[in-house]
mmCIF file of C-alpha atoms in Angstrom:
data_model
loop_
_atom_site.group_PDB
_atom_site.id
_atom_site.type_symbol
_atom_site.label_atom_id
_atom_site.label_comp_id
_atom_site.label_asym_id
_atom_site.label_seq_id
_atom_site.Cartn_x
_atom_site.Cartn_y
_atom_site.Cartn_z
ATOM 1 C CA MET V 1 -11.269 2.613 -51.172
ATOM 2 C CA LYS V 2 -13.449 4.538 -48.705
ATOM 3 C CA LYS V 3 -14.093 1.327 -46.735
ATOM 4 C CA LEU V 4 -10.359 0.591 -46.545
ATOM 5 C CA LEU V 5 -9.618 4.121 -45.385
ATOM 6 C CA LEU V 6 -12.383 3.978 -42.766
ATOM 7 C CA PHE V 7 -11.160 0.560 -41.561
ATOM 8 C CA THR V 8 -7.577 1.861 -41.284
ATOM 9 C CA PHE V 9 -8.710 4.935 -39.351
ATOM 10 C CA LEU V 10 -10.859 2.928 -36.922
ATOM 11 C CA SER V 11 -8.089 0.370 -36.386
ATOM 12 C CA ALA V 12 -5.556 3.102 -35.609
ATOM 13 C CA PHE V 13 -8.020 4.788 -33.260
ATOM 14 C CA LEU V 14 -8.780 1.588 -31.334
ATOM 15 C CA ILE V 15 -5.106 0.700 -31.011
ATOM 16 C CA SER V 16 -4.302 4.179 -29.702
ATOM 17 C CA CYS V 17 -7.017 3.828 -27.040
ATOM 18 C CA ASN V 18 -5.151 0.859 -25.601
ATOM 19 C CA GLY V 19 -2.115 2.957 -24.753
ATOM 20 C CA ASN V 20 -1.056 4.654 -21.582
ATOM 21 C CA ALA V 21 -4.307 4.243 -19.670
ATOM 22 C CA GLN V 22 -3.728 0.508 -19.338
ATOM 23 C CA LYS V 23 -0.058 0.798 -18.369
ATOM 24 C CA LYS V 24 1.099 0.890 -14.792
ATOM 25 C CA SER V 25 2.257 4.290 -13.653
ATOM 26 C CA ASN V 26 6.013 4.822 -13.517
ATOM 27 C CA LYS V 27 5.683 5.920 -9.898
ATOM 28 C CA ASP V 28 4.794 2.313 -9.040
ATOM 29 C CA SER V 29 7.963 1.052 -10.681
ATOM 30 C CA ALA V 30 10.526 -0.507 -8.316
ATOM 31 C CA GLU V 31 13.360 1.641 -9.618
ATOM 32 C CA ASN V 32 11.653 4.734 -8.205
ATOM 33 C CA TYR V 33 12.222 3.620 -4.612
ATOM 34 C CA GLU V 34 15.352 4.139 -2.524
ATOM 35 C CA VAL V 35 15.463 0.452 -1.543
ATOM 36 C CA ASN V 36 15.417 -1.645 -4.699
ATOM 37 C CA LYS V 37 15.837 -5.443 -4.564
ATOM 38 C CA THR V 38 15.035 -8.389 -6.767
ATOM 39 C CA GLU V 39 12.154 -10.729 -5.974
ATOM 40 C CA ALA V 40 14.715 -13.398 -5.007
ATOM 41 C CA GLU V 41 16.411 -11.010 -2.561
ATOM 42 C CA TRP V 42 13.081 -10.093 -0.955
ATOM 43 C CA LYS V 43 12.127 -13.786 -0.663
ATOM 44 C CA GLU V 44 15.399 -14.474 1.108
ATOM 45 C CA GLU V 45 14.988 -11.594 3.583
ATOM 46 C CA LEU V 46 11.267 -11.717 4.379
ATOM 47 C CA SER V 47 9.124 -14.406 5.966
ATOM 48 C CA SER V 48 6.603 -16.035 3.622
ATOM 49 C CA GLU V 49 3.788 -13.995 5.220
ATOM 50 C CA GLU V 50 5.723 -10.726 4.926
ATOM 51 C CA PHE V 51 6.592 -11.491 1.307
ATOM 52 C CA ALA V 52 2.964 -12.298 0.445
ATOM 53 C CA VAL V 53 1.750 -8.962 1.842
ATOM 54 C CA LEU V 54 4.639 -6.581 1.158
ATOM 55 C CA ARG V 55 5.713 -7.796 -2.277
ATOM 56 C CA LYS V 56 2.562 -9.510 -3.644
ATOM 57 C CA ALA V 57 -0.072 -7.147 -2.155
ATOM 58 C CA GLY V 58 -1.697 -9.872 -0.087
ATOM 59 C CA THR V 59 -3.807 -9.369 3.030
ATOM 60 C CA GLU V 60 -3.295 -11.024 6.402
ATOM 61 C CA ARG V 61 -6.223 -12.549 8.261
ATOM 62 C CA PRO V 62 -8.131 -10.005 10.380
ATOM 63 C CA PHE V 63 -7.450 -10.023 14.130
ATOM 64 C CA SER V 64 -4.245 -12.035 13.588
ATOM 65 C CA SER V 65 -1.693 -9.300 14.306
ATOM 66 C CA GLU V 66 -0.162 -8.661 17.710
ATOM 67 C CA LEU V 67 0.145 -5.022 16.637
ATOM 68 C CA ASN V 68 -3.636 -4.561 16.974
ATOM 69 C CA ASP V 69 -3.350 -4.275 20.751
ATOM 70 C CA ILE V 70 -0.316 -1.986 21.026
ATOM 71 C CA LYS V 71 -1.098 1.241 22.838
ATOM 72 C CA GLU V 72 2.305 2.198 24.237
ATOM 73 C CA PRO V 73 4.126 5.149 22.655
ATOM 74 C CA GLY V 74 6.357 4.227 19.751
ATOM 75 C CA THR V 75 6.808 4.007 16.010
ATOM 76 C CA PHE V 76 5.567 1.449 13.505
ATOM 77 C CA VAL V 77 8.173 0.820 10.799
ATOM 78 C CA CYS V 78 8.174 -1.083 7.515
ATOM 79 C CA ALA V 79 9.031 -4.755 8.125
ATOM 80 C CA ALA V 80 10.988 -4.829 4.854
ATOM 81 C CA CYS V 81 13.201 -1.739 5.131
ATOM 82 C CA GLY V 82 12.694 -0.113 8.556
ATOM 83 C CA ASN V 83 11.165 3.095 7.165
ATOM 84 C CA GLU V 84 9.099 4.967 9.781
ATOM 85 C CA LEU V 85 5.406 4.780 8.858
ATOM 86 C CA TYR V 86 3.064 5.519 11.773
ATOM 87 C CA GLU V 87 3.119 6.623 15.413
ATOM 88 C CA THR V 88 1.035 5.092 18.190
ATOM 89 C CA GLU V 89 -0.544 8.464 18.974
ATOM 90 C CA HIS V 90 -2.382 8.291 15.627
ATOM 91 C CA LYS V 91 -3.532 4.675 16.059
ATOM 92 C CA PHE V 92 -7.153 3.895 16.869
ATOM 93 C CA MET V 93 -9.339 0.834 17.315
ATOM 94 C CA SER V 94 -11.410 0.571 14.148
ATOM 95 C CA GLY V 95 -12.897 -2.843 14.883
ATOM 96 C CA THR V 96 -11.818 -4.092 11.450
ATOM 97 C CA GLY V 97 -9.159 -6.513 12.699
ATOM 98 C CA TRP V 98 -6.160 -4.634 11.304
ATOM 99 C CA PRO V 99 -4.038 -1.912 12.897
ATOM 100 C CA SER V 100 -5.616 1.405 11.923
ATOM 101 C CA PHE V 101 -4.197 4.921 11.916
ATOM 102 C CA ASP V 102 -5.712 8.284 11.051
ATOM 103 C CA ARG V 103 -2.468 9.595 9.503
ATOM 104 C CA PRO V 104 1.040 8.467 8.588
ATOM 105 C CA ILE V 105 4.367 10.000 9.508
ATOM 106 C CA GLU V 106 5.010 12.723 6.945
ATOM 107 C CA GLY V 107 6.804 11.239 3.940
ATOM 108 C CA GLY V 108 6.539 7.684 5.289
ATOM 109 C CA VAL V 109 4.000 6.317 2.847
ATOM 110 C CA ALA V 110 3.171 6.561 -0.834
ATOM 111 C CA TYR V 111 -0.201 6.003 -2.464
ATOM 112 C CA GLY V 112 -1.469 4.071 -5.447
ATOM 113 C CA SER V 113 -4.688 2.333 -6.377
ATOM 114 C CA ASP V 114 -5.914 -1.161 -7.064
ATOM 115 C CA THR V 115 -9.065 -2.666 -8.538
ATOM 116 C CA LYS V 116 -8.644 -6.285 -7.397
ATOM 117 C CA LEU V 117 -12.119 -6.373 -5.833
ATOM 118 C CA GLY V 118 -13.839 -4.884 -8.859
ATOM 119 C CA TYR V 119 -13.745 -1.283 -7.640
ATOM 120 C CA GLN V 120 -10.978 1.232 -7.073
ATOM 121 C CA ARG V 121 -9.310 1.367 -3.654
ATOM 122 C CA ASP V 122 -6.570 3.690 -2.450
ATOM 123 C CA GLU V 123 -3.515 1.571 -1.711
ATOM 124 C CA VAL V 124 -0.776 2.485 0.793
ATOM 125 C CA HIS V 125 2.882 1.638 0.129
ATOM 126 C CA CYS V 126 6.121 2.210 2.003
ATOM 127 C CA SER V 127 7.687 5.298 0.433
ATOM 128 C CA ARG V 128 11.190 3.851 0.789
ATOM 129 C CA CYS V 129 10.868 0.301 -0.633
ATOM 130 C CA GLY V 130 7.416 0.292 -2.261
ATOM 131 C CA GLY V 131 6.148 -2.523 -0.043
ATOM 132 C CA HIS V 132 2.351 -2.938 0.045
ATOM 133 C CA LEU V 133 1.042 -1.959 3.497
ATOM 134 C CA GLY V 134 -2.732 -1.845 3.126
ATOM 135 C CA HIS V 135 -5.420 0.637 2.085
ATOM 136 C CA VAL V 136 -6.781 4.001 3.159
ATOM 137 C CA PHE V 137 -10.501 4.694 3.521
ATOM 138 C CA ASN V 138 -12.586 7.778 4.298
ATOM 139 C CA ASP V 139 -14.326 6.299 7.344
ATOM 140 C CA GLY V 140 -11.809 7.236 10.040
ATOM 141 C CA PRO V 141 -12.330 9.452 13.098
ATOM 142 C CA ARG V 142 -14.220 12.599 12.089
ATOM 143 C CA GLU V 143 -12.607 14.600 14.905
ATOM 144 C CA THR V 144 -9.151 14.160 13.327
ATOM 145 C CA THR V 145 -8.525 13.454 9.632
ATOM 146 C CA GLY V 146 -11.519 11.289 8.738
ATOM 147 C CA LYS V 147 -9.068 8.778 7.242
ATOM 148 C CA ARG V 148 -8.526 5.135 8.205
ATOM 149 C CA HIS V 149 -5.213 3.683 7.138
ATOM 150 C CA CYS V 150 -6.021 -0.025 7.403
ATOM 151 C CA ILE V 151 -2.575 -1.628 7.562
ATOM 152 C CA ASN V 152 -1.460 -5.252 7.599
ATOM 153 C CA GLY V 153 0.361 -5.871 10.874
ATOM 154 C CA VAL V 154 2.760 -8.318 9.207
ATOM 155 C CA ALA V 155 3.972 -5.424 7.033
ATOM 156 C CA MET V 156 5.227 -3.541 10.101
ATOM 157 C CA ASN V 157 7.436 -3.839 13.154
ATOM 158 C CA PHE V 158 6.930 -1.814 16.336
ATOM 159 C CA ILE V 159 9.697 0.143 18.038
ATOM 160 C CA PRO V 160 8.736 1.316 21.547
ATOM 161 C CA GLN V 161 9.602 4.885 22.472
ATOM 162 C CA LYS V 162 12.726 5.088 24.612
ATOM 163 C CA LYS V 163 12.049 6.119 28.187
#
């Protein structure tokens, strides 16, 4: 009887340990974003490269984005929904091959985490549609924020400042 009771207790304990910690946070759920579309709708609206990055958390090849070289004043917006994400004044050349910024436009991005490479990274999403943009690291310019938002160029469009 004692063995059965001990087995039941251990089984219940182990099952309870596999609860909420393994579930995705509700904040990552699509219904928590202002722009909410089905996978089929996103596939229809986005290019295959945009879909792979924004909806499937892919990464574009380094040094492949035309946005790397932009220095003129303007705003970088989400390629999926047009949400304002970053301004040129906070862009810097990181040498990584992806557009890099030391800070986003306030309220423009949301954060999550991923462990696809075997360790935890801070992931950056569009705060309006939840599209995957890239990652943020703590190796940015020390004289500003110390952050490096390493963003896939294909996840953004650039809107030059009006003169």
